[in-house]
Amino acid sequence: MNQPLPLQSAKPPSSTGKVTVVGSINVDQTVRVQRLPSPGETLLGSSITIGPGGKGANQALAAARLGATVSLIGAVGDDASAAAATELLQSAGVDLSAVTSVAGPTGLALIYLADDAENTIVVVPGANAAMDASMVETSAARIAEAAVVVLQGEIPADGIATAVRLSTGRMVLNLAPVVALDHSLIRAANPLVVNEHEAALVLSQLDAEAAVPAEDEALVVALRAQGVPGVVLTRGAQGAICSDQAGTFSVPAPRVNAIDSSGAGDAFVGALSARLAMGETLLEASHYAARVGAFAVQSHGTQASYPHSGDALPEA
């Protein structure tokens, strides 16, 4: 693996293309526990908080706070949670004109956060289930004009497929959770952003007979060999591995005191997408995104923990 010197891009480039995020909008309900429960076990929680979330909304907010011009395409319910789910997005200047209100509840994420900053998450889609092919098609022009289109796995697969088809720019696919997609859609990702567990599932989806490597670098190389032009494998406190035509590189993460890891992966993806839209290489953008992810784990909450463009980021 190539081992370049860390890239310390403190200031964004002077110009930026548009980032369009097609994805989920949720309200997060977070319960703090001493440790995560085992199957069948009941534990007492120490606190409960409610705040905005959803992978699509999180990534849009992270990109906007870091200086990108961002549009979000998604759906909320006709309930009181819709306003809470979009409040921080509005304050960050995210264009919400393509967010549709549908009958029923806004999406909900149930997060269990342990004292060691690990978490488990269960998502109830709610209004996000309305983001099918026909709904996404109504925003065709907005998708086509974007320099970077960002997608995740929290909306219906046909909605994801339609967004890929309509995209004319760079497509960032954070396939979390891993859902079944046509292989051509995965191979259109540049990059595909996944963690270790998700990477193994995607590799098996692309080739059911493929042996899944135990080593992270080999896993990234195997995904590239399947025809994925760019891959970023996120590894939490260990940083990331990024790979494209320039090579395969280790990206270190700054050492910080982690308090809450929920939403840190979305902060990474939002920062990565913002920097790609600003013209940086995948390696440059990955170095920056690792620093943003490290910033986010130092405080509680998902969106509330994301940095603004003027905040000092930890150094790797």
GROMACS .gro file of C-alpha atoms in nm, residues 8-316:
model
  309
    8GLN     CA    1  -0.317   1.902   0.567
    9SER     CA    2  -0.567   2.092   0.353
   10ALA     CA    3  -0.683   2.351   0.604
   11LYS     CA    4  -0.866   2.580   0.362
   12PRO     CA    5  -1.116   2.476   0.096
   13PRO     CA    6  -1.049   2.550  -0.271
   14SER     CA    7  -1.190   2.876  -0.398
   15SER     CA    8  -1.472   2.730  -0.607
   16THR     CA    9  -1.722   2.451  -0.565
   17GLY     CA   10  -1.969   2.254  -0.770
   18LYS     CA   11  -2.309   2.163  -0.636
   19VAL     CA   12  -2.363   1.864  -0.411
   20THR     CA   13  -2.702   1.696  -0.434
   21VAL     CA   14  -2.785   1.441  -0.166
   22VAL     CA   15  -3.065   1.195  -0.237
   23GLY     CA   16  -3.148   1.018   0.085
   24SER     CA   17  -3.312   0.974   0.420
   25ILE     CA   18  -3.434   1.227   0.674
   26ASN     CA   19  -3.498   1.102   1.028
   27VAL     CA   20  -3.540   1.200   1.385
   28ASP     CA   21  -3.282   1.030   1.609
   29GLN     CA   22  -3.384   0.897   1.948
   30THR     CA   23  -3.066   0.821   2.144
   31VAL     CA   24  -3.059   0.620   2.466
   32ARG     CA   25  -2.737   0.618   2.668
   33VAL     CA   26  -2.641   0.288   2.833
   34GLN     CA   27  -2.334   0.171   3.020
   35ARG     CA   28  -2.278  -0.099   2.759
   36LEU     CA   29  -2.470  -0.239   2.465
   37PRO     CA   30  -2.720  -0.512   2.564
   38SER     CA   31  -2.678  -0.875   2.468
   39PRO     CA   32  -2.965  -1.049   2.283
   40GLY     CA   33  -3.258  -1.091   2.519
   41GLU     CA   34  -3.106  -0.869   2.788
   42THR     CA   35  -3.277  -0.572   2.953
   43LEU     CA   36  -3.063  -0.278   3.066
   44LEU     CA   37  -3.143   0.053   3.231
   45GLY     CA   38  -3.062   0.361   3.028
   46SER     CA   39  -2.916   0.673   3.186
   47SER     CA   40  -3.065   0.934   2.949
   48ILE     CA   41  -3.261   0.986   2.630
   49THR     CA   42  -3.222   1.263   2.371
   50ILE     CA   43  -3.408   1.343   2.050
   51GLY     CA   44  -3.252   1.527   1.757
   52PRO     CA   45  -3.233   1.543   1.376
   53GLY     CA   46  -3.072   1.260   1.180
   54GLY     CA   47  -3.096   1.029   0.881
   55LYS     CA   48  -2.794   0.944   0.668
   56GLY     CA   49  -2.902   1.168   0.382
   57ALA     CA   50  -2.975   1.464   0.607
   58ASN     CA   51  -2.658   1.410   0.809
   59GLN     CA   52  -2.438   1.403   0.502
   60ALA     CA   53  -2.609   1.709   0.351
   61LEU     CA   54  -2.561   1.906   0.671
   62ALA     CA   55  -2.196   1.807   0.706
   63ALA     CA   56  -2.120   1.914   0.348
   64ALA     CA   57  -2.309   2.244   0.382
   65ARG     CA   58  -2.140   2.339   0.710
   66LEU     CA   59  -1.805   2.288   0.540
   67GLY     CA   60  -1.880   2.531   0.259
   68ALA     CA   61  -2.045   2.325  -0.013
   69THR     CA   62  -2.358   2.432  -0.201
   70VAL     CA   63  -2.599   2.153  -0.111
   71SER     CA   64  -2.947   2.040  -0.214
   72LEU     CA   65  -3.129   1.759  -0.036
   73ILE     CA   66  -3.389   1.541  -0.206
   74GLY     CA   67  -3.595   1.345   0.044
   75ALA     CA   68  -3.924   1.307   0.226
   76VAL     CA   69  -4.065   1.382   0.571
   77GLY     CA   70  -4.397   1.292   0.727
   78ASP     CA   71  -4.692   1.517   0.803
   79ASP     CA   72  -4.619   1.495   1.176
   80ALA     CA   73  -4.457   1.724   1.433
   81SER     CA   74  -4.121   1.548   1.388
   82ALA     CA   75  -4.075   1.691   1.038
   83ALA     CA   76  -3.979   2.035   1.167
   84ALA     CA   77  -3.728   1.891   1.415
   85ALA     CA   78  -3.576   1.677   1.142
   86THR     CA   79  -3.503   1.974   0.914
   87GLU     CA   80  -3.424   2.258   1.156
   88LEU     CA   81  -3.044   2.237   1.142
   89LEU     CA   82  -3.050   2.180   0.766
   90GLN     CA   83  -3.235   2.508   0.721
   91SER     CA   84  -2.993   2.695   0.945
   92ALA     CA   85  -2.698   2.558   0.744
   93GLY     CA   86  -2.844   2.683   0.416
   94VAL     CA   87  -2.925   2.344   0.263
   95ASP     CA   88  -3.174   2.379  -0.023
   96LEU     CA   89  -3.481   2.187   0.096
   97SER     CA   90  -3.714   2.277  -0.190
   98ALA     CA   91  -3.702   1.914  -0.310
   99VAL     CA   92  -3.799   1.771   0.030
  100THR     CA   93  -4.155   1.641   0.004
  101SER     CA   94  -4.408   1.604   0.284
  102VAL     CA   95  -4.602   1.278   0.264
  103ALA     CA   96  -4.878   1.127   0.475
  104GLY     CA   97  -4.751   0.933   0.774
  105PRO     CA   98  -4.461   0.957   1.018
  106THR     CA   99  -4.115   1.104   0.961
  107GLY     CA  100  -3.837   0.844   0.964
  108LEU     CA  101  -3.706   0.740   1.305
  109ALA     CA  102  -3.368   0.606   1.417
  110LEU     CA  103  -3.342   0.430   1.752
  111ILE     CA  104  -2.982   0.463   1.873
  112TYR     CA  105  -2.830   0.288   2.173
  113LEU     CA  106  -2.506   0.458   2.278
  114ALA     CA  107  -2.266   0.289   2.520
  115ASP     CA  108  -2.017   0.463   2.750
  116ASP     CA  109  -1.728   0.346   2.528
  117ALA     CA  110  -1.883   0.546   2.236
  118GLU     CA  111  -1.996   0.233   2.048
  119ASN     CA  112  -2.354   0.222   1.925
  120THR     CA  113  -2.623   0.013   1.764
  121ILE     CA  114  -2.892   0.166   1.544
  122VAL     CA  115  -3.234   0.050   1.426
  123VAL     CA  116  -3.401   0.263   1.156
  124VAL     CA  117  -3.776   0.278   1.092
  125PRO     CA  118  -3.804   0.429   0.740
  126GLY     CA  119  -4.137   0.611   0.773
  127ALA     CA  120  -4.161   0.877   0.501
  128ASN     CA  121  -3.829   0.766   0.353
  129ALA     CA  122  -4.008   0.467   0.204
  130ALA     CA  123  -4.179   0.712  -0.035
  131MET     CA  124  -3.845   0.788  -0.204
  132ASP     CA  125  -3.904   0.547  -0.490
  133ALA     CA  126  -3.823   0.585  -0.858
  134SER     CA  127  -4.119   0.811  -0.937
  135MET     CA  128  -4.047   1.043  -0.644
  136VAL     CA  129  -3.678   1.074  -0.735
  137GLU     CA  130  -3.768   1.132  -1.101
  138THR     CA  131  -3.945   1.457  -1.007
  139SER     CA  132  -3.602   1.602  -0.917
  140ALA     CA  133  -3.430   1.493  -1.238
  141ALA     CA  134  -3.295   1.838  -1.327
  142ARG     CA  135  -3.155   1.898  -0.980
  143ILE     CA  136  -2.972   1.565  -0.990
  144ALA     CA  137  -2.840   1.616  -1.342
  145GLU     CA  138  -2.688   1.957  -1.265
  146ALA     CA  139  -2.494   1.840  -0.957
  147ALA     CA  140  -2.117   1.801  -0.964
  148VAL     CA  141  -2.149   1.530  -0.698
  149VAL     CA  142  -2.454   1.316  -0.622
  150VAL     CA  143  -2.453   1.142  -0.283
  151LEU     CA  144  -2.657   0.828  -0.212
  152GLN     CA  145  -2.701   0.584   0.078
  153GLY     CA  146  -2.899   0.267   0.145
  154GLU     CA  147  -3.185   0.414   0.351
  155ILE     CA  148  -3.428   0.476   0.061
  156PRO     CA  149  -3.587   0.220  -0.175
  157ALA     CA  150  -3.349   0.053  -0.420
  158ASP     CA  151  -3.542   0.177  -0.726
  159GLY     CA  152  -3.502   0.533  -0.599
  160ILE     CA  153  -3.127   0.481  -0.573
  161ALA     CA  154  -3.119   0.331  -0.923
  162THR     CA  155  -3.310   0.627  -1.068
  163ALA     CA  156  -3.076   0.878  -0.905
  164VAL     CA  157  -2.774   0.696  -1.051
  165ARG     CA  158  -2.933   0.698  -1.395
  166LEU     CA  159  -3.012   1.071  -1.377
  167SER     CA  160  -2.669   1.169  -1.247
  168THR     CA  161  -2.423   1.329  -1.488
  169GLY     CA  162  -2.159   1.414  -1.227
  170ARG     CA  163  -1.956   1.214  -0.981
  171MET     CA  164  -2.156   0.963  -0.777
  172VAL     CA  165  -2.068   0.893  -0.413
  173LEU     CA  166  -2.244   0.578  -0.292
  174ASN     CA  167  -2.239   0.514   0.082
  175LEU     CA  168  -2.406   0.175   0.071
  176ALA     CA  169  -2.521   0.173   0.432
  177PRO     CA  170  -2.716  -0.026   0.508
  178VAL     CA  171  -2.617  -0.268   0.231
  179VAL     CA  172  -2.919  -0.326   0.007
  180ALA     CA  173  -2.942  -0.535  -0.308
  181LEU     CA  174  -2.863  -0.325  -0.616
  182ASP     CA  175  -2.793  -0.402  -0.978
  183HIS     CA  176  -2.419  -0.457  -1.004
  184SER     CA  177  -2.385  -0.183  -1.264
  185LEU     CA  178  -2.506   0.073  -1.008
  186ILE     CA  179  -2.236  -0.024  -0.758
  187ARG     CA  180  -1.973  -0.014  -1.032
  188ALA     CA  181  -2.082   0.342  -1.116
  189ALA     CA  182  -1.978   0.462  -0.768
  190ASN     CA  183  -1.670   0.682  -0.758
  191PRO     CA  184  -1.622   0.628  -0.475
  192LEU     CA  185  -1.809   0.352  -0.301
  193VAL     CA  186  -1.783   0.436   0.072
  194VAL     CA  187  -1.828   0.144   0.313
  195ASN     CA  188  -1.698   0.019   0.646
  196GLU     CA  189  -1.532  -0.323   0.686
  197HIS     CA  190  -1.856  -0.514   0.742
  198GLU     CA  191  -2.037  -0.339   0.456
  199ALA     CA  192  -1.741  -0.391   0.221
  200ALA     CA  193  -1.756  -0.768   0.274
  201LEU     CA  194  -2.131  -0.771   0.203
  202VAL     CA  195  -2.090  -0.564  -0.114
  203LEU     CA  196  -1.810  -0.789  -0.241
  204SER     CA  197  -2.032  -1.095  -0.189
  205GLN     CA  198  -2.314  -0.915  -0.369
  206LEU     CA  199  -2.091  -0.844  -0.669
  207ASP     CA  200  -1.953  -1.199  -0.676
  208ALA     CA  201  -2.118  -1.464  -0.462
  209GLU     CA  202  -1.825  -1.699  -0.523
  210ALA     CA  203  -1.556  -1.450  -0.421
  211ALA     CA  204  -1.350  -1.526  -0.113
  212VAL     CA  205  -1.382  -1.236   0.132
  213PRO     CA  206  -1.032  -1.128   0.242
  214ALA     CA  207  -0.965  -1.084   0.612
  215GLU     CA  208  -0.734  -0.786   0.561
  216ASP     CA  209  -0.886  -0.444   0.493
  217GLU     CA  210  -0.647  -0.351   0.212
  218ALA     CA  211  -0.711  -0.680   0.033
  219LEU     CA  212  -1.084  -0.619   0.068
  220VAL     CA  213  -1.049  -0.279  -0.100
  221VAL     CA  214  -0.836  -0.428  -0.378
  222ALA     CA  215  -1.097  -0.702  -0.430
  223LEU     CA  216  -1.373  -0.442  -0.472
  224ARG     CA  217  -1.162  -0.253  -0.723
  225ALA     CA  218  -1.103  -0.579  -0.911
  226GLN     CA  219  -1.481  -0.615  -0.939
  227GLY     CA  220  -1.489  -0.296  -1.145
  228VAL     CA  221  -1.558  -0.032  -0.879
  229PRO     CA  222  -1.347   0.269  -0.991
  230GLY     CA  223  -1.302   0.421  -0.647
  231VAL     CA  224  -1.337   0.278  -0.295
  232VAL     CA  225  -1.306   0.434   0.049
  233LEU     CA  226  -1.314   0.189   0.338
  234THR     CA  227  -1.373   0.367   0.668
  235ARG     CA  228  -1.217   0.212   0.981
  236GLY     CA  229  -1.319   0.438   1.268
  237ALA     CA  230  -1.024   0.527   1.488
  238GLN     CA  231  -0.790   0.354   1.243
  239GLY     CA  232  -0.877   0.603   0.970
  240ALA     CA  233  -0.954   0.482   0.619
  241ILE     CA  234  -0.817   0.316   0.309
  242CYS     CA  235  -0.886   0.487  -0.022
  243SER     CA  236  -0.820   0.347  -0.366
  244ASP     CA  237  -0.865   0.469  -0.721
  245GLN     CA  238  -0.657   0.494  -1.038
  246ALA     CA  239  -0.389   0.685  -0.844
  247GLY     CA  240  -0.325   0.390  -0.610
  248THR     CA  241  -0.429   0.246  -0.276
  249PHE     CA  242  -0.347   0.459   0.027
  250SER     CA  243  -0.375   0.447   0.405
  251VAL     CA  244  -0.541   0.754   0.554
  252PRO     CA  245  -0.474   0.805   0.928
  253ALA     CA  246  -0.733   0.936   1.170
  254PRO     CA  247  -0.640   1.192   1.438
  255ARG     CA  248  -0.625   1.056   1.792
  256VAL     CA  249  -0.905   1.212   1.993
  257ASN     CA  250  -1.114   1.139   2.301
  258ALA     CA  251  -1.420   0.974   2.148
  259ILE     CA  252  -1.747   1.044   2.328
  260ASP     CA  253  -2.014   0.951   2.071
  261SER     CA  254  -1.943   0.779   1.739
  262SER     CA  255  -2.299   0.798   1.605
  263GLY     CA  256  -2.310   0.997   1.283
  264ALA     CA  257  -1.932   1.016   1.246
  265GLY     CA  258  -1.941   0.809   0.929
  266ASP     CA  259  -2.194   1.051   0.781
  267ALA     CA  260  -1.971   1.345   0.875
  268PHE     CA  261  -1.691   1.169   0.686
  269VAL     CA  262  -1.908   1.117   0.375
  270GLY     CA  263  -2.039   1.474   0.380
  271ALA     CA  264  -1.688   1.617   0.411
  272LEU     CA  265  -1.556   1.383   0.141
  273SER     CA  266  -1.835   1.485  -0.098
  274ALA     CA  267  -1.784   1.856  -0.031
  275ARG     CA  268  -1.413   1.834  -0.108
  276LEU     CA  269  -1.468   1.624  -0.421
  277ALA     CA  270  -1.711   1.891  -0.544
  278MET     CA  271  -1.440   2.148  -0.476
  279GLY     CA  272  -1.204   1.965  -0.711
  280GLU     CA  273  -0.984   1.771  -0.470
  281THR     CA  274  -0.857   1.421  -0.545
  282LEU     CA  275  -1.002   1.122  -0.362
  283LEU     CA  276  -0.689   1.099  -0.147
  284GLU     CA  277  -0.697   1.468  -0.054
  285ALA     CA  278  -1.068   1.456   0.023
  286SER     CA  279  -1.025   1.140   0.233
  287HIS     CA  280  -0.755   1.299   0.450
  288TYR     CA  281  -0.982   1.595   0.517
  289ALA     CA  282  -1.285   1.372   0.581
  290ALA     CA  283  -1.093   1.168   0.839
  291ARG     CA  284  -1.025   1.486   1.035
  292VAL     CA  285  -1.392   1.588   1.017
  293GLY     CA  286  -1.500   1.244   1.137
  294ALA     CA  287  -1.259   1.271   1.431
  295PHE     CA  288  -1.401   1.614   1.517
  296ALA     CA  289  -1.755   1.471   1.523
  297VAL     CA  290  -1.687   1.192   1.775
  298GLN     CA  291  -1.570   1.441   2.038
  299SER     CA  292  -1.922   1.556   2.132
  300HIS     CA  293  -2.268   1.409   2.170
  301GLY     CA  294  -2.528   1.382   1.898
  302THR     CA  295  -2.512   1.337   1.523
  303GLN     CA  296  -2.575   1.662   1.336
  304ALA     CA  297  -2.503   1.878   1.641
  305SER     CA  298  -2.149   1.739   1.653
  306TYR     CA  299  -2.053   1.841   1.298
  307PRO     CA  300  -1.797   2.118   1.244
  308HIS     CA  301  -1.846   2.447   1.062
  309SER     CA  302  -1.594   2.566   0.805
  310GLY     CA  303  -1.418   2.792   1.057
  311ASP     CA  304  -1.372   2.526   1.326
  312ALA     CA  305  -1.022   2.391   1.396
  313LEU     CA  306  -1.003   2.024   1.300
  314PRO     CA  307  -0.779   1.774   1.482
  315GLU     CA  308  -0.453   1.686   1.307
  316ALA     CA  309  -0.363   1.329   1.212
   0.00000   0.00000   0.00000
